[in-house]
mmCIF file of C-alpha atoms in Angstrom:
data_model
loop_
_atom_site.group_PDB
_atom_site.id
_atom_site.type_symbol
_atom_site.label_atom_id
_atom_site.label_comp_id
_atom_site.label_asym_id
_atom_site.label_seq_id
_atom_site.Cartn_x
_atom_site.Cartn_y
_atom_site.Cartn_z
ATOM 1 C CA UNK A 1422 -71.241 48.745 -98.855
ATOM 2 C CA UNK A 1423 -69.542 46.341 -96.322
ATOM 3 C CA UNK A 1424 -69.829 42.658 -96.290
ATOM 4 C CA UNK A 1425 -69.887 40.422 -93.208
ATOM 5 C CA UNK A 1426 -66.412 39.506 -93.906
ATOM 6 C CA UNK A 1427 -65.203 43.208 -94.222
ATOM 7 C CA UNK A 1428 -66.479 44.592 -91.076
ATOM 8 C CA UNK A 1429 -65.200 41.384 -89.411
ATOM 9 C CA UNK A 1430 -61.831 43.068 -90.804
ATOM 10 C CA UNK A 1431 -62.591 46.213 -89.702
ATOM 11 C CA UNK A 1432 -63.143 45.362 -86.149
ATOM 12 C CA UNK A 1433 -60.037 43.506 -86.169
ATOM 13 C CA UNK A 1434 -58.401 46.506 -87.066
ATOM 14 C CA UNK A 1435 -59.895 48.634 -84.616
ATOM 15 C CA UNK A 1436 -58.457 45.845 -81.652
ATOM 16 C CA UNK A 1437 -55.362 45.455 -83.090
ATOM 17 C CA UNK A 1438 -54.735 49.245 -83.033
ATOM 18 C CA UNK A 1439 -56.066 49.245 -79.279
ATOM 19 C CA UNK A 1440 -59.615 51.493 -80.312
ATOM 20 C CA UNK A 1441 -62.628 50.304 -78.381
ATOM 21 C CA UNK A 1442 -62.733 46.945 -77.377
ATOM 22 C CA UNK A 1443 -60.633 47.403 -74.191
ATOM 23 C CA UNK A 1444 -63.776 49.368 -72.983
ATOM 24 C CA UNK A 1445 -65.505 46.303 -73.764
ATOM 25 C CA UNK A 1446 -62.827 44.094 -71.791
ATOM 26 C CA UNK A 1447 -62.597 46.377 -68.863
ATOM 27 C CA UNK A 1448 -66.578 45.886 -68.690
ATOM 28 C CA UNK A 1449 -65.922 42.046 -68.970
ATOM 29 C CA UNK A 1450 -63.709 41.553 -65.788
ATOM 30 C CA UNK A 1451 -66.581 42.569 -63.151
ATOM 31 C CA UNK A 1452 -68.362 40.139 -61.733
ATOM 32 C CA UNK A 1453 -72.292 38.665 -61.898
ATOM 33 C CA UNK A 1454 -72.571 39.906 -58.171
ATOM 34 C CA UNK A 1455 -70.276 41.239 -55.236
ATOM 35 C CA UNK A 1456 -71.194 39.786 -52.049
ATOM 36 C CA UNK A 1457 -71.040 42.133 -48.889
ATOM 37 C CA UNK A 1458 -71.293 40.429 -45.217
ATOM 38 C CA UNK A 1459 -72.857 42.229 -42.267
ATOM 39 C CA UNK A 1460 -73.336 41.074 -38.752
ATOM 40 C CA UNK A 1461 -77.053 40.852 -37.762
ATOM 41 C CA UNK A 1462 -80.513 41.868 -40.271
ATOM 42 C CA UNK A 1463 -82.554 44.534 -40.830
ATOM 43 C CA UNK A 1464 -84.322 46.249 -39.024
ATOM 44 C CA UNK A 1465 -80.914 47.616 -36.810
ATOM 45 C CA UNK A 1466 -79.077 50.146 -38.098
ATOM 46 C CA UNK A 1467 -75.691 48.878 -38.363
ATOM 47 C CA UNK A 1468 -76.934 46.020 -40.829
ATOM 48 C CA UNK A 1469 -79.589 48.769 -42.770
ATOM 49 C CA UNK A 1470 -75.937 50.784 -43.927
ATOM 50 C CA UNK A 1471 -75.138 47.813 -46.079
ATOM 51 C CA UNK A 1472 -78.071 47.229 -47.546
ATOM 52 C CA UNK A 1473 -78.187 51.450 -48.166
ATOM 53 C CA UNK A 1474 -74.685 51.189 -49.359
ATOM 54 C CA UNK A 1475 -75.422 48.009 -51.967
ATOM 55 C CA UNK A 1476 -78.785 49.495 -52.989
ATOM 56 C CA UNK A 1477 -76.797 52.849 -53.853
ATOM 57 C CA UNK A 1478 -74.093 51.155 -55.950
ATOM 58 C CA UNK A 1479 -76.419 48.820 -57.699
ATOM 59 C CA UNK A 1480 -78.857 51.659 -58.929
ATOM 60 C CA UNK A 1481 -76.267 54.265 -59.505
ATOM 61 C CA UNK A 1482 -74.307 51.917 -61.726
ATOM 62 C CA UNK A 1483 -77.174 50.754 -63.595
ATOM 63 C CA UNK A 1484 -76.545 47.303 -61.918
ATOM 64 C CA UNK A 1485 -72.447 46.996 -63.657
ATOM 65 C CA UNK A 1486 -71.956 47.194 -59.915
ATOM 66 C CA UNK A 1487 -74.269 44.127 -58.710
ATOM 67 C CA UNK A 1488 -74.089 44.463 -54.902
ATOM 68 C CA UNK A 1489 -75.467 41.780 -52.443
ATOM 69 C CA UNK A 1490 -75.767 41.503 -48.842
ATOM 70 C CA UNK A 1491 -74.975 38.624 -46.857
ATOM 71 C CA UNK A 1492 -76.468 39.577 -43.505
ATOM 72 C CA UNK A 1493 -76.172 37.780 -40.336
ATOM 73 C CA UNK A 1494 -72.760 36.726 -40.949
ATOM 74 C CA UNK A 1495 -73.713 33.967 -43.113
ATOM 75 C CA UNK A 1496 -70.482 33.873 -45.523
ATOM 76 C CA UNK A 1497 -68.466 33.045 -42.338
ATOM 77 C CA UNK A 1498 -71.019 30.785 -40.977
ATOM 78 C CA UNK A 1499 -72.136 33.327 -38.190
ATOM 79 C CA UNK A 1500 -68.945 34.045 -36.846
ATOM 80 C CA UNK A 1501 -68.580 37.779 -37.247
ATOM 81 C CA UNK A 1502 -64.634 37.527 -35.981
ATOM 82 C CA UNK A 1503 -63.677 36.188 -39.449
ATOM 83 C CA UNK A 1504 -65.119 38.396 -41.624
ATOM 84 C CA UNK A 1505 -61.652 40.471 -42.006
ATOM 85 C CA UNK A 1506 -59.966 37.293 -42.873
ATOM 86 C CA UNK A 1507 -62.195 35.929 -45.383
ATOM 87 C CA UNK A 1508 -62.114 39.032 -47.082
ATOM 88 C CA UNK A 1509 -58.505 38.682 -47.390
ATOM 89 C CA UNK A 1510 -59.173 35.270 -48.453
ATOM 90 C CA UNK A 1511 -61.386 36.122 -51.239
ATOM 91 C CA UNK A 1512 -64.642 34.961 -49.560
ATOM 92 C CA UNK A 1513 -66.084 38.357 -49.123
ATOM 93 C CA UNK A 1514 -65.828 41.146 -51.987
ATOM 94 C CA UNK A 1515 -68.043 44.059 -49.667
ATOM 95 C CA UNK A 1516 -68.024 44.835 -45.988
ATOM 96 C CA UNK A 1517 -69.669 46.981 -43.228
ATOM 97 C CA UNK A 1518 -67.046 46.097 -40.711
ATOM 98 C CA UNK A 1519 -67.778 46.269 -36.631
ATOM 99 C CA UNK A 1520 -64.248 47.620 -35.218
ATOM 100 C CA UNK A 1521 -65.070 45.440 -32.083
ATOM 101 C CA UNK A 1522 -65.118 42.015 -34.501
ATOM 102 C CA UNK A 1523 -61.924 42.958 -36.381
ATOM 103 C CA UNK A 1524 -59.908 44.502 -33.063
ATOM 104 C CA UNK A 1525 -57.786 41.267 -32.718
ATOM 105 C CA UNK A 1526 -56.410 41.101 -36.253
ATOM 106 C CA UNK A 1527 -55.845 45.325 -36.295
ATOM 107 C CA UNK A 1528 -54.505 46.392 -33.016
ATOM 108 C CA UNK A 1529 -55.156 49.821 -33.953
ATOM 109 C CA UNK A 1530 -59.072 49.509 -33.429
ATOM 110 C CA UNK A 1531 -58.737 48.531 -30.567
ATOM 111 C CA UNK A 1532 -58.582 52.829 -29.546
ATOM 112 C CA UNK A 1533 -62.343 52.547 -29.406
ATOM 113 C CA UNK A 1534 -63.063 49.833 -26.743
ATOM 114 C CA UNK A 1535 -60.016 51.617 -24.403
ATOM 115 C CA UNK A 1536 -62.982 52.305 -21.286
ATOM 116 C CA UNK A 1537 -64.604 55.045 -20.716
ATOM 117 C CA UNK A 1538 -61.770 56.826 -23.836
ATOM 118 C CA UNK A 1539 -65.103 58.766 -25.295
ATOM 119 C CA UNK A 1540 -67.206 60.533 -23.054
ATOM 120 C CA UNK A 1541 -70.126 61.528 -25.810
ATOM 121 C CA UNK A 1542 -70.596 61.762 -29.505
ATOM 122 C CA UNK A 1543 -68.650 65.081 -29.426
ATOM 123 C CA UNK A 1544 -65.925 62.762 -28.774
ATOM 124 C CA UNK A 1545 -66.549 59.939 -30.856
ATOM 125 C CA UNK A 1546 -67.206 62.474 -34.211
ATOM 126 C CA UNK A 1547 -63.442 64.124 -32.950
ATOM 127 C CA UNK A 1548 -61.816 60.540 -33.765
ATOM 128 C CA UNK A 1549 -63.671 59.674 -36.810
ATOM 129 C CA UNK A 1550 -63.486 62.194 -38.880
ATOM 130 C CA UNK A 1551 -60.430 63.746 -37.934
ATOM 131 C CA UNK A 1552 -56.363 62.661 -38.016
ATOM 132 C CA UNK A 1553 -56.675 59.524 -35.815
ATOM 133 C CA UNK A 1554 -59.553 58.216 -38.124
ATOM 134 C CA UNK A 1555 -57.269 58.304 -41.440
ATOM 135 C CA UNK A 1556 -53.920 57.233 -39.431
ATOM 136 C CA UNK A 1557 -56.740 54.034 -38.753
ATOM 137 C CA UNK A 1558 -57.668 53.822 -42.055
ATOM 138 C CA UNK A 1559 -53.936 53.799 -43.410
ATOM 139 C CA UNK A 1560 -53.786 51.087 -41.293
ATOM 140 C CA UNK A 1561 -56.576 49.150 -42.559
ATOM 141 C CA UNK A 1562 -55.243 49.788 -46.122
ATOM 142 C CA UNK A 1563 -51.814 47.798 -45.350
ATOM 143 C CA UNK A 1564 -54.112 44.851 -44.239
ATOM 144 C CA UNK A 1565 -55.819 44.979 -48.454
ATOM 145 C CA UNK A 1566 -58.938 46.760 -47.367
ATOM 146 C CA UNK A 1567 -59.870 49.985 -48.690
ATOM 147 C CA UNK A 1568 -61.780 51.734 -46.427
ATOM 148 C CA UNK A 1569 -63.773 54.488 -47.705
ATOM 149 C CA UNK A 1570 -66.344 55.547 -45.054
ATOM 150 C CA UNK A 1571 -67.197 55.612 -41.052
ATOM 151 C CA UNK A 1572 -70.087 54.071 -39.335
ATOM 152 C CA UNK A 1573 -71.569 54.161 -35.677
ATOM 153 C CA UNK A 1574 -73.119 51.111 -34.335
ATOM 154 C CA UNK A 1575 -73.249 53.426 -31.073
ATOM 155 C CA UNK A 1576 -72.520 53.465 -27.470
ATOM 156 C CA UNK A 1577 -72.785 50.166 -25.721
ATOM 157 C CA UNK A 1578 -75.292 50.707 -22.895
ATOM 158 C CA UNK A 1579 -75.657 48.270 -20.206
ATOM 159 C CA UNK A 1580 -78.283 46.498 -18.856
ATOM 160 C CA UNK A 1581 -79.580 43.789 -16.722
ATOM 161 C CA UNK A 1582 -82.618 41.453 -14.728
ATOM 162 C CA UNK A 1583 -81.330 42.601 -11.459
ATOM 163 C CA UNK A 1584 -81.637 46.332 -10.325
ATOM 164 C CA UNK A 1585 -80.069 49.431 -11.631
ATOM 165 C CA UNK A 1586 -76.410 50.244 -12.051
ATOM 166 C CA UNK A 1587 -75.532 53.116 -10.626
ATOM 167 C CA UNK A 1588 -71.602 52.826 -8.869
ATOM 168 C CA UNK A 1589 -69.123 50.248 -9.635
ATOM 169 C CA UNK A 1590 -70.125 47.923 -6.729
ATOM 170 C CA UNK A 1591 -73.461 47.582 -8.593
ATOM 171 C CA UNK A 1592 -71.634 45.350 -10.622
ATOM 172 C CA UNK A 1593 -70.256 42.961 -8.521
ATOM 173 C CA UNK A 1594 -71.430 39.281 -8.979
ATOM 174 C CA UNK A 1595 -73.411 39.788 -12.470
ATOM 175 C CA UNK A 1596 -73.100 37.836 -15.251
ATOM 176 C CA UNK A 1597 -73.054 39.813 -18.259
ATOM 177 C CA UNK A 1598 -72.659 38.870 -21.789
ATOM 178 C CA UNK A 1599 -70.029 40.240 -24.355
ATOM 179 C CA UNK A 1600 -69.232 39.690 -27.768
ATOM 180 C CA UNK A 1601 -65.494 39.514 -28.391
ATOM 181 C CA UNK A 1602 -62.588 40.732 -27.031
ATOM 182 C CA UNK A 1603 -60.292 39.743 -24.434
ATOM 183 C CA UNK A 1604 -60.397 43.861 -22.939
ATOM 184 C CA UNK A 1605 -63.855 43.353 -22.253
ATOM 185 C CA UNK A 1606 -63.359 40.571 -19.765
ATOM 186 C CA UNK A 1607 -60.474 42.516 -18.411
ATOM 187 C CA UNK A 1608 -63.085 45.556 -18.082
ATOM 188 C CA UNK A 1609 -65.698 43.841 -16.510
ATOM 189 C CA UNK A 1610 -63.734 42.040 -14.005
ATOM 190 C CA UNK A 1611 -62.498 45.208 -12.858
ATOM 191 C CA UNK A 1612 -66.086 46.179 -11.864
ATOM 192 C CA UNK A 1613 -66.325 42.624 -9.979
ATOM 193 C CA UNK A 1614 -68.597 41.514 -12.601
ATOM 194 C CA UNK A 1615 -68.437 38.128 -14.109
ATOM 195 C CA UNK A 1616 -68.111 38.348 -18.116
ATOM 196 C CA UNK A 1617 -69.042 35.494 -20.434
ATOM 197 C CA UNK A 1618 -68.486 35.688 -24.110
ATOM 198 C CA UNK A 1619 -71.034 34.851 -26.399
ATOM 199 C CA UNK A 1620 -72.441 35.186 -29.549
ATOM 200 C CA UNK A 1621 -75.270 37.706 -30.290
ATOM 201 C CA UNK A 1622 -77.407 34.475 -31.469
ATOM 202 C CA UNK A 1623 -76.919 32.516 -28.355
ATOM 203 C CA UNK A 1624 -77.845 35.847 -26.256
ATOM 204 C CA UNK A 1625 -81.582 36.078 -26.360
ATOM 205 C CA UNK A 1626 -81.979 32.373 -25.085
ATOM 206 C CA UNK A 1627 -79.037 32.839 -22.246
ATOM 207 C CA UNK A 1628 -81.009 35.963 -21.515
ATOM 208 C CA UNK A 1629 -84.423 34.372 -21.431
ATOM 209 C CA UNK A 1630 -83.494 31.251 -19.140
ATOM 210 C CA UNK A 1631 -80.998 33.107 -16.921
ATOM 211 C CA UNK A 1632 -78.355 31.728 -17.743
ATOM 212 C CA UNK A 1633 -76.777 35.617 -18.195
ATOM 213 C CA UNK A 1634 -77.937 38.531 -16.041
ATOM 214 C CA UNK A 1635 -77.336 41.285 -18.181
ATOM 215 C CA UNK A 1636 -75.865 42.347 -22.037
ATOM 216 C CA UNK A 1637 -74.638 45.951 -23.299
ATOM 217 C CA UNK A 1638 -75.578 46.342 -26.464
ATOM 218 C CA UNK A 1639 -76.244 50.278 -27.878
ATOM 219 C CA UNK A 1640 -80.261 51.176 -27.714
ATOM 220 C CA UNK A 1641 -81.353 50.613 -30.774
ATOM 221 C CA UNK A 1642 -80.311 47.227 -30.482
ATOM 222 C CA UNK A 1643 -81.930 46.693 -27.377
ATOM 223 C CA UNK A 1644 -85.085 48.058 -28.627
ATOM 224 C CA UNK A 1645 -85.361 46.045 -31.988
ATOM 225 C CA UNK A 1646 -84.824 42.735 -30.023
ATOM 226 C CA UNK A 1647 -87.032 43.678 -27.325
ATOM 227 C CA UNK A 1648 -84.539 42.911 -24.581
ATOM 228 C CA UNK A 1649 -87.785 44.511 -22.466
ATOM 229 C CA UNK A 1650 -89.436 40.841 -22.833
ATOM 230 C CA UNK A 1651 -86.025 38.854 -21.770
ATOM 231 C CA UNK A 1652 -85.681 39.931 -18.607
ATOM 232 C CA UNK A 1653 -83.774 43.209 -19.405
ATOM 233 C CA UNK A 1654 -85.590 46.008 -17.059
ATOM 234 C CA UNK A 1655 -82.828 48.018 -15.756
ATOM 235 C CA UNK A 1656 -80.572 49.961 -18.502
ATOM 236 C CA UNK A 1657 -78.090 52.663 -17.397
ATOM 237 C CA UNK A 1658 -76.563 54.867 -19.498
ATOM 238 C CA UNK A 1659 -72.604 55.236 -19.236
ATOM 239 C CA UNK A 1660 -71.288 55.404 -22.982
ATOM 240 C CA UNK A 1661 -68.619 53.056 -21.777
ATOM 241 C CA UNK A 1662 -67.090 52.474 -25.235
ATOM 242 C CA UNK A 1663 -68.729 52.663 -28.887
ATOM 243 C CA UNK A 1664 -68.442 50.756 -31.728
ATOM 244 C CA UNK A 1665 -67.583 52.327 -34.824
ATOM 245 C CA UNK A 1666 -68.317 50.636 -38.428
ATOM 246 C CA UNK A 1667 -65.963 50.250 -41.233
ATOM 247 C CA UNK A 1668 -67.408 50.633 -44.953
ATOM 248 C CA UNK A 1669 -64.514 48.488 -47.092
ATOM 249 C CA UNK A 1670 -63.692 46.592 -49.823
ATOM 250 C CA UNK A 1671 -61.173 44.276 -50.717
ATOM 251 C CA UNK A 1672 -57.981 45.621 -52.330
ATOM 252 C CA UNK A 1673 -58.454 43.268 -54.865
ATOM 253 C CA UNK A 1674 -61.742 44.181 -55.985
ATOM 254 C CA UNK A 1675 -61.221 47.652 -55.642
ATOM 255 C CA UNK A 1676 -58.402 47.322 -58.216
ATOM 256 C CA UNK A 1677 -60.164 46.190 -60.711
ATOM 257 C CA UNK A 1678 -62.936 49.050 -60.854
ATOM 258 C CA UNK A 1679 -62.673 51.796 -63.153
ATOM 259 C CA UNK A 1680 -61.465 55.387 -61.678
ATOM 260 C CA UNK A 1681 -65.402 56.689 -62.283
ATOM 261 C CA UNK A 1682 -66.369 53.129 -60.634
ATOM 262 C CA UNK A 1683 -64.086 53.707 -57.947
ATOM 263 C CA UNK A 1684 -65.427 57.394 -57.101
ATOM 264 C CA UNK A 1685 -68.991 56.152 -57.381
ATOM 265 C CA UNK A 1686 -68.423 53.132 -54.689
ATOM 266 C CA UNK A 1687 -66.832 55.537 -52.260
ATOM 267 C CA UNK A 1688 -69.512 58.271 -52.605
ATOM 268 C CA UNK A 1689 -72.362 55.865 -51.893
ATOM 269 C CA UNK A 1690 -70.143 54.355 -49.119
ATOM 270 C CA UNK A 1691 -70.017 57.980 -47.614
ATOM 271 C CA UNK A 1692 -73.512 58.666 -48.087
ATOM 272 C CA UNK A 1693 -74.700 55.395 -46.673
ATOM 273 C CA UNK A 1694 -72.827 55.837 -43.796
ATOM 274 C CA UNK A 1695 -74.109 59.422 -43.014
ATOM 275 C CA UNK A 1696 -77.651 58.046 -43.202
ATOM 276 C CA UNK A 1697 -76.083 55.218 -40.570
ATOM 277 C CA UNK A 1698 -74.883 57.070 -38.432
ATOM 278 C CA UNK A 1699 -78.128 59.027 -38.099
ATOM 279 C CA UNK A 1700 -80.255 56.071 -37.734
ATOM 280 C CA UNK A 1701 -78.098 54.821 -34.986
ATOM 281 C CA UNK A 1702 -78.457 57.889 -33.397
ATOM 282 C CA UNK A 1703 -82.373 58.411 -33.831
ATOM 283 C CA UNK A 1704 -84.471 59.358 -30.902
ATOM 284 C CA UNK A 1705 -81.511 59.181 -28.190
ATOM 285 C CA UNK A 1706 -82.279 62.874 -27.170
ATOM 286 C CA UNK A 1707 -78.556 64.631 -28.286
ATOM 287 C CA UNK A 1708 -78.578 68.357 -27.734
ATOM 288 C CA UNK A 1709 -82.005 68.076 -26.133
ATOM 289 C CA UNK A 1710 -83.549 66.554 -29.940
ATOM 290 C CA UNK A 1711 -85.952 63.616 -30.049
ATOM 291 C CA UNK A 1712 -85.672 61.357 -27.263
ATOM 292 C CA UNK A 1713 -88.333 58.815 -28.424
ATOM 293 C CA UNK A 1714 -86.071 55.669 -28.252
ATOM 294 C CA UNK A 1715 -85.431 56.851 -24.635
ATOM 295 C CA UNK A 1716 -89.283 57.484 -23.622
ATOM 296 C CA UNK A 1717 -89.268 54.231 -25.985
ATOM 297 C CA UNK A 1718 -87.477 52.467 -22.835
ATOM 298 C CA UNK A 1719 -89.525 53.979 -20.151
ATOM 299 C CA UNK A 1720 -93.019 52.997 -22.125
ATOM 300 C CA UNK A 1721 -92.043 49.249 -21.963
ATOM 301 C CA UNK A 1722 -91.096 49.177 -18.099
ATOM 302 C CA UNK A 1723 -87.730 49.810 -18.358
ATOM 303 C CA UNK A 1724 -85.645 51.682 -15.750
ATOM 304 C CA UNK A 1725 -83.496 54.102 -17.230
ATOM 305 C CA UNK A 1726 -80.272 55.583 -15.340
ATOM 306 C CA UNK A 1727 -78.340 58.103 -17.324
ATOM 307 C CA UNK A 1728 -74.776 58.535 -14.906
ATOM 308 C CA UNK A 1729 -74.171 62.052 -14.347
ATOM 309 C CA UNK A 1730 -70.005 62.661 -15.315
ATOM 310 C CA UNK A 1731 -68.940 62.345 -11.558
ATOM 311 C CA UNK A 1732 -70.483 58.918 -11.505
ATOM 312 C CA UNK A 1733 -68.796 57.977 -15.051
ATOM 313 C CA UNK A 1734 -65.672 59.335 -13.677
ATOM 314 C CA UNK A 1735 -65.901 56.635 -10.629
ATOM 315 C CA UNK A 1736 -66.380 53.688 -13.524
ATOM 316 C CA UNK A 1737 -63.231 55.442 -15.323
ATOM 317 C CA UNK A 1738 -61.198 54.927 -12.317
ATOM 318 C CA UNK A 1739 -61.758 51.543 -11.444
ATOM 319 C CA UNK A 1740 -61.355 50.418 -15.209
ATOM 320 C CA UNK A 1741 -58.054 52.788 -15.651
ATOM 321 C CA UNK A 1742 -55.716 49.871 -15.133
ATOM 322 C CA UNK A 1743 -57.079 48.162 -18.119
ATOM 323 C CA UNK A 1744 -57.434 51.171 -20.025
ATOM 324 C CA UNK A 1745 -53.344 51.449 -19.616
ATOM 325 C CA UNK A 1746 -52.387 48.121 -20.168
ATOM 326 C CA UNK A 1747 -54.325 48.244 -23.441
ATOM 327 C CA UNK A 1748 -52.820 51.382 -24.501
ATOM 328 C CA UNK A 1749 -49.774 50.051 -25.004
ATOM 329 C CA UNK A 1750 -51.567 47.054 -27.878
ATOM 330 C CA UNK A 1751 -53.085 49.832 -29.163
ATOM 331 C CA UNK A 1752 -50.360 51.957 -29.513
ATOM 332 C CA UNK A 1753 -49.223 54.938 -27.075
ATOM 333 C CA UNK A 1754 -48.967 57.658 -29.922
ATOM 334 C CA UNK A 1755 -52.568 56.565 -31.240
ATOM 335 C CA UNK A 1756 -53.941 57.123 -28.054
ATOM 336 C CA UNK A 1757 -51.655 60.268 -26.829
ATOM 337 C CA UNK A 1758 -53.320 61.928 -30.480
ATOM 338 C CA UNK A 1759 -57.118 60.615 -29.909
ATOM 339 C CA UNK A 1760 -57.360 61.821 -26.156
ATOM 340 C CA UNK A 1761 -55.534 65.085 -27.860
ATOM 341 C CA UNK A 1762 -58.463 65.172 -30.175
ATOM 342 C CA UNK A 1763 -61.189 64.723 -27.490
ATOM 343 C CA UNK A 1764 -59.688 67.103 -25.050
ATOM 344 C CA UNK A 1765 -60.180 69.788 -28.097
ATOM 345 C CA UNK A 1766 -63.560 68.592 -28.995
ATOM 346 C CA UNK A 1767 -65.234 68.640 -25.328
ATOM 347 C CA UNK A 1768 -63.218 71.820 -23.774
#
């Protein structure tokens, strides 16, 4: 029979000779909750990955893992362009990062908003998942992120309250909004239009009084905001760039997970971005599938241009001078090995 006092003894022993209590440490370091920031809400898909991605990690640890998301950018106070920096800073443990947002603090990212780089998803998949994607996540791991999966937030279509854009010229003279970015003024005012950066919150009223003619934005976007009621009936389709998501974590935090821990975060980070990427890409009609976001368009008055790839082309050779000058930021042998890569993929 053991007394209070003995098994007090015992259990002494047992830490002293290093037997089960640093389980019970290890368990001690992680945290009440992890908090993970996302630009916009529910219902678009970029913002559903991290609440798929928390929800997975929460239930599959049996809640050790207490994930919660911070949508609208609210742990930066809205402004989506710090998010990389305040997870450096500690501020932010989880992320589903846009690569437009963090572009100015990783050069590298910057590959995707090159103009007119990707002419489909064909193209877009061939970066991703292949060598350029994990020479971009070795760069993201140098800036203490671990990145552990690839998003889409999808092709940034544009539209506008004026009439249909069909050839360069089209452009001349219209205001259109754009998130962040100095490339994207560059781009537009290579088409004669006149860009004005903005905020996705201060969008819907500049598109609603006039104060902006026209936004690109991918689809589903457009759809879940109804961009239909704010003017917005003339969309044309010309996959000028896309937006790919980062699913990360903070060195820091990664560190101090378990190997089993660290396996389960990155397999719900891969799964949550496979379910993403096909809710971004719902109803858009690839490979002659489901085009019900397109008829979508159509049902709610809006005019819908899809540019044949002579009429891309045209946009591509206007925009080529800013394409080159930004190959250079980006870096030459990043984008020698990702047109590589597409030229393989599309042949």
């Amino acid at each position: 029979m053991t007394t209070p006092a003995s098994r007090r003894t015992l259990l002494l022993g047992a830490a002293g000779a290093g037997l089960a209590l640093p389980r019970i440490a290890g368990a001690q370091q992680y945290r009440p909750e992890y908090k993970m920031t996302v630009v916009g809400n529910r219902p678009i898909p970029f913002a559903e990955g991290a609440f798929i991605w928390a929800d997975l990690v929460t239930q599959r640890s049996g809640g050790r893992i207490n994930v919660k998301v911070y949508p609208g950018s609210q742990l930066v106070g809205g402004d989506q362009t710090r998010e990389l920096v305040a997870m450096r800073q500690g501020v932010i443990d989880f992320a589903v990062f846009s690569t437009i947002n963090i572009a100015p603090q990783v050069r590298e990212v910057g590959l995707f908003q090159l103009p007119f780089l990707m002419p489909d998803h064909k193209a877009f998949d061939a970066l991703i998942r292949g060598e350029v994607g994990r020479d971009i996540f070795a760069v993201m791991e140098r800036r203490e992120v671990v990145p552990l999966a690839w998003g889409e937030n999808g092709f940034r279509e544009i539209s506008n309250s004026k009439h249909a854009i069909r050839t360069p010229a089209d452009m001349r003279g219209l205001k259109i909004r754009f998130a962040a970015g100095a490339i994207f003024t560059e781009i537009f005012q290579a088409m004669g239009a006149n860009p004005v950066q903005m905020s996705f919150a201060d969008l819907q009223p500049a598109l609603s009084t006039g104060a902006v003619d026209g936004q690109e934005n991918p689809i589903n976007l457009f759809l879940a905001f109804r961009m239909d009621t704010l003017a917005q009936k003339h969309l044309t389709i010309w996959n000028y760039v896309n937006d790919p998501l980062i699913f990360g974590l903070s060195r820091n935090v990664w560190n101090s997970f378990n190997d089993a821990d660290k396996q389960l975060v990155r397999d719900c980070a891969e799964e949550a971005g496979r379910q993403q990427i096909a809710l971004t890409r719902r109803g858009l009609g690839l490979d002659g599938g489901d085009d019900a976001a397109i008829q979508d368009l159509r049902t709610r008055g809006v005019e819908v241009t899809a540019l044949t790839v002579p009429q891309k082309a045209e946009f591509a050779r206007v925009t080529r001078p800013v394409y080159d000058k930004w190959a250079q930021t980006v870096g030459a042998d990043l984008v020698r090995k990702a047109e590589a890569a597409i030229r393989a993929a599309t042949a």
